[in-house]
């Protein structure tokens, strides 16, 4: 779980840096930050106008994988919305002329090319385009097999469920019994959460009541297992929330069950 929180922190960091940079960029850059680029070259140039020098330095300190992957829901979302990649226009027409039709792929190519420009690298646009096309071709073949090859669909169902179990085992190994952790626990039906510190005293796996399908609406149904930790509470970070938490979660003998996705090591 530790690496998950690491990348969540990177994602939040990128979002904060980018949003603040965009606001600053509109004041300190001499270019027009509201201009809608018409091709990839203009898109990369426009990001240079919008983003501040400090943001560029922070981006340059990351690996390409860290930046592109974690900027997808921050700067990437801004690109898709601000430059209307969902609605059509010159930039969309430009990408579609190359065989790129999904806005996520368009923003991905823009982010990758911008990162490489900052690093003084070749953009390798043809390779990026080919990678996107290959992904969709392979996905179409995969979905076809899921929907038409019973043996393959069964094997994939088993593989997905086994991966789920293995991930749960890795989590239990990462947090042995007796480990002290931070956890975020619900205290209302609206999803409000508060932080607690506790000691793990047990684990349990439960089958999800909602089944999902692999690949498409016609793919095989998969039964997922989610993991919960039994935590003996040591401290409520917000003591004012204690009674509300105990009423909502039904704490018993100073213990409560918490989703494994909501715990983090104490560093």
XYZ file of C-alpha atoms in Angstrom:
267
model
C 0.000 0.000 0.000
C 2.923 2.338 0.641
C 3.663 2.805 -3.060
C -0.019 3.586 -3.685
C 0.085 6.492 -1.228
C 3.367 7.636 -2.804
C 1.750 7.991 -6.204
C -1.382 9.531 -4.742
C 0.830 12.172 -3.159
C 2.566 12.763 -6.503
C -0.823 13.123 -8.207
C -2.061 15.622 -5.623
C 1.237 17.505 -5.844
C 0.993 17.788 -9.632
C -2.611 18.969 -9.404
C -1.768 21.697 -6.885
C 1.344 22.832 -8.731
C -0.360 22.889 -12.116
C -3.467 24.730 -10.954
C -1.449 27.376 -9.134
C 0.886 27.656 -12.095
C -1.981 28.154 -14.533
C -3.305 30.975 -12.399
C 0.134 32.580 -12.192
C 0.820 31.946 -15.844
C -2.094 34.094 -16.860
C -0.447 37.011 -15.086
C 3.260 36.611 -15.800
C 3.416 35.151 -19.325
C 3.276 37.408 -22.353
C 1.575 34.789 -24.557
C -2.178 34.257 -24.620
C -2.932 31.506 -22.063
C -6.492 31.114 -23.368
C -5.422 30.269 -26.914
C -6.701 26.884 -28.122
C -3.854 25.079 -29.938
C -4.533 23.518 -33.324
C -1.779 20.906 -33.448
C 0.771 19.160 -31.250
C 3.499 21.759 -31.767
C 1.160 24.539 -30.660
C -0.035 22.440 -27.709
C 3.505 21.961 -26.405
C 4.261 25.655 -26.928
C 1.050 26.598 -25.141
C 1.984 24.544 -22.090
C 5.264 26.444 -21.970
C 3.230 29.652 -21.803
C 0.742 28.419 -19.209
C 3.143 26.699 -16.798
C 5.559 28.632 -14.603
C 9.315 28.066 -14.523
C 9.130 26.508 -11.059
C 6.508 24.035 -12.260
C 8.688 23.115 -15.225
C 11.572 22.431 -12.864
C 9.403 20.187 -10.709
C 8.175 18.286 -13.779
C 11.735 17.864 -15.048
C 12.733 16.270 -11.735
C 10.218 13.453 -12.261
C 10.535 10.418 -14.494
C 8.420 10.389 -17.642
C 6.285 7.599 -16.191
C 5.649 9.514 -12.952
C 4.728 12.732 -14.719
C 2.553 11.362 -17.526
C 0.794 8.777 -15.375
C 0.041 11.045 -12.444
C -0.727 14.159 -14.502
C -3.543 12.309 -16.275
C -6.152 13.482 -13.743
C -4.686 16.946 -13.166
C -2.915 18.676 -16.039
C -4.241 16.041 -18.431
C -7.816 16.723 -17.356
C -7.235 20.455 -17.739
C -5.970 19.856 -21.290
C -8.955 17.667 -22.196
C -11.469 20.155 -20.814
C -9.820 23.498 -21.606
C -8.848 22.510 -25.142
C -12.186 20.762 -25.739
C -10.843 17.375 -26.684
C -14.250 15.881 -25.884
C -16.135 18.319 -28.108
C -14.172 18.443 -31.355
C -12.257 21.267 -33.008
C -8.974 21.856 -34.810
C -6.827 20.003 -32.265
C -9.163 17.005 -32.281
C -9.195 17.010 -36.092
C -5.391 17.081 -36.051
C -5.162 13.985 -33.869
C -7.938 12.151 -35.693
C -6.071 12.684 -38.969
C -3.296 10.570 -37.406
C -5.716 7.872 -36.278
C -5.965 8.984 -32.638
C -9.594 9.210 -31.537
C -9.738 9.066 -27.734
C -9.178 12.293 -25.725
C -7.122 10.362 -23.151
C -4.686 9.341 -25.889
C -4.559 12.893 -27.235
C -3.720 14.407 -23.857
C -1.261 11.573 -23.227
C 0.669 12.373 -26.399
C 0.673 16.077 -25.495
C 1.968 15.369 -21.974
C 4.629 12.948 -23.211
C 5.809 15.338 -25.922
C 5.917 18.256 -23.479
C 7.945 16.245 -20.975
C 10.408 15.204 -23.662
C 10.677 18.793 -24.862
C 11.620 19.875 -21.340
C 14.246 17.137 -21.248
C 15.639 18.081 -24.678
C 14.569 14.729 -26.136
C 12.992 13.794 -29.460
C 9.211 13.609 -29.213
C 9.005 10.409 -31.282
C 5.407 11.176 -32.238
C 5.134 8.332 -34.760
C 6.085 5.828 -32.059
C 3.582 7.358 -29.632
C 0.812 7.142 -32.216
C 1.718 3.561 -33.069
C 1.692 2.645 -29.382
C -1.867 3.998 -29.009
C -3.085 2.168 -32.114
C -1.475 -1.058 -30.977
C -3.179 -0.731 -27.588
C -6.645 -0.426 -29.124
C -6.036 -3.206 -31.653
C -4.899 -5.553 -28.898
C -7.843 -4.517 -26.733
C -10.315 -5.280 -29.530
C -8.742 -8.707 -30.034
C -8.835 -9.321 -26.280
C -12.513 -8.384 -25.959
C -13.404 -10.558 -28.961
C -11.764 -13.577 -27.303
C -13.476 -12.836 -23.989
C -16.865 -12.785 -25.685
C -16.355 -15.732 -28.052
C -13.825 -18.122 -26.489
C -15.343 -19.793 -23.424
C -12.098 -21.431 -22.286
C -10.182 -18.156 -22.574
C -12.906 -16.252 -20.691
C -12.850 -18.825 -17.872
C -9.046 -18.657 -17.647
C -9.150 -14.848 -17.481
C -11.793 -14.964 -14.756
C -9.577 -17.303 -12.714
C -6.536 -15.115 -13.354
C -8.287 -11.928 -12.208
C -9.606 -13.553 -9.052
C -6.200 -15.056 -8.260
C -4.521 -11.650 -8.712
C -7.066 -10.229 -6.287
C -6.194 -12.846 -3.675
C -2.452 -12.375 -4.198
C -2.765 -8.616 -3.734
C -4.591 -9.188 -0.449
C -1.845 -11.553 0.718
C 0.831 -8.972 -0.122
C -1.033 -6.391 1.924
C -1.241 -8.735 4.922
C 2.476 -9.473 4.631
C 3.227 -5.751 4.486
C 1.251 -5.148 7.686
C 1.885 -8.104 10.044
C -0.228 -8.543 13.156
C 0.925 -5.977 15.699
C 1.750 -3.263 13.151
C 0.649 0.228 14.126
C -1.042 2.145 11.302
C -2.949 5.277 10.485
C -6.472 4.668 9.195
C -9.315 6.765 7.855
C -12.697 5.643 9.149
C -16.206 6.666 8.171
C -18.498 8.399 10.634
C -21.469 9.334 8.423
C -23.478 8.064 5.462
C -22.054 10.940 3.423
C -18.545 9.472 3.327
C -17.071 11.779 5.970
C -13.881 10.304 7.430
C -11.589 10.936 10.365
C -8.068 9.709 11.107
C -7.294 7.210 13.844
C -4.138 5.408 14.950
C -4.402 1.743 15.777
C -2.738 -1.653 15.973
C -3.626 -4.418 13.525
C -4.835 -7.490 15.421
C -6.411 -9.470 12.584
C -7.458 -9.692 8.943
C -10.479 -10.934 7.039
C -11.425 -11.209 3.361
C -15.000 -10.612 2.250
C -16.646 -11.163 -1.092
C -17.931 -8.029 -2.734
C -21.697 -7.957 -3.178
C -21.193 -6.352 -6.583
C -19.782 -8.457 -9.401
C -17.966 -6.851 -12.308
C -17.322 -7.962 -15.866
C -13.933 -8.159 -17.543
C -13.363 -6.146 -20.695
C -16.935 -5.390 -21.743
C -20.582 -5.807 -20.815
C -20.401 -9.286 -22.371
C -17.231 -10.364 -20.560
C -17.132 -12.952 -17.750
C -18.368 -12.011 -14.293
C -15.660 -11.702 -11.655
C -16.166 -12.085 -7.920
C -13.873 -9.703 -6.069
C -12.604 -10.046 -2.526
C -11.841 -7.006 -0.427
C -9.611 -7.024 2.615
C -10.355 -5.552 6.029
C -8.052 -5.052 9.001
C -9.241 -5.457 12.566
C -7.698 -2.508 14.402
C -7.418 -1.910 18.128
C -7.777 1.850 18.479
C -4.883 3.667 20.146
C -5.774 7.278 19.373
C -8.511 9.353 17.755
C -6.821 12.229 15.958
C -10.012 14.284 16.250
C -11.352 13.399 19.686
C -14.579 15.289 18.934
C -15.424 12.675 16.292
C -14.914 9.676 18.607
C -18.535 9.094 19.587
C -19.784 9.585 16.038
C -17.221 7.091 14.729
C -18.112 4.522 17.394
C -21.840 4.867 16.697
C -21.396 4.585 12.948
C -18.849 1.740 12.836
C -20.182 -0.055 15.939
C -16.857 -0.347 17.684
C -16.578 -3.404 19.922
C -14.124 -3.720 22.834
C -12.004 -0.899 21.461
C -11.723 -2.574 18.052
C -13.090 -1.841 14.588
C -12.840 -3.242 11.067
C -11.295 -0.916 8.471
C -10.831 -1.382 4.725
C -7.215 -2.191 3.836
C -7.354 0.559 1.216
C -7.752 3.121 4.008
C -4.693 2.276 6.087
C -1.190 3.710 5.823
C 2.061 2.963 7.642
C 3.190 5.327 10.381
C 6.440 6.878 9.207
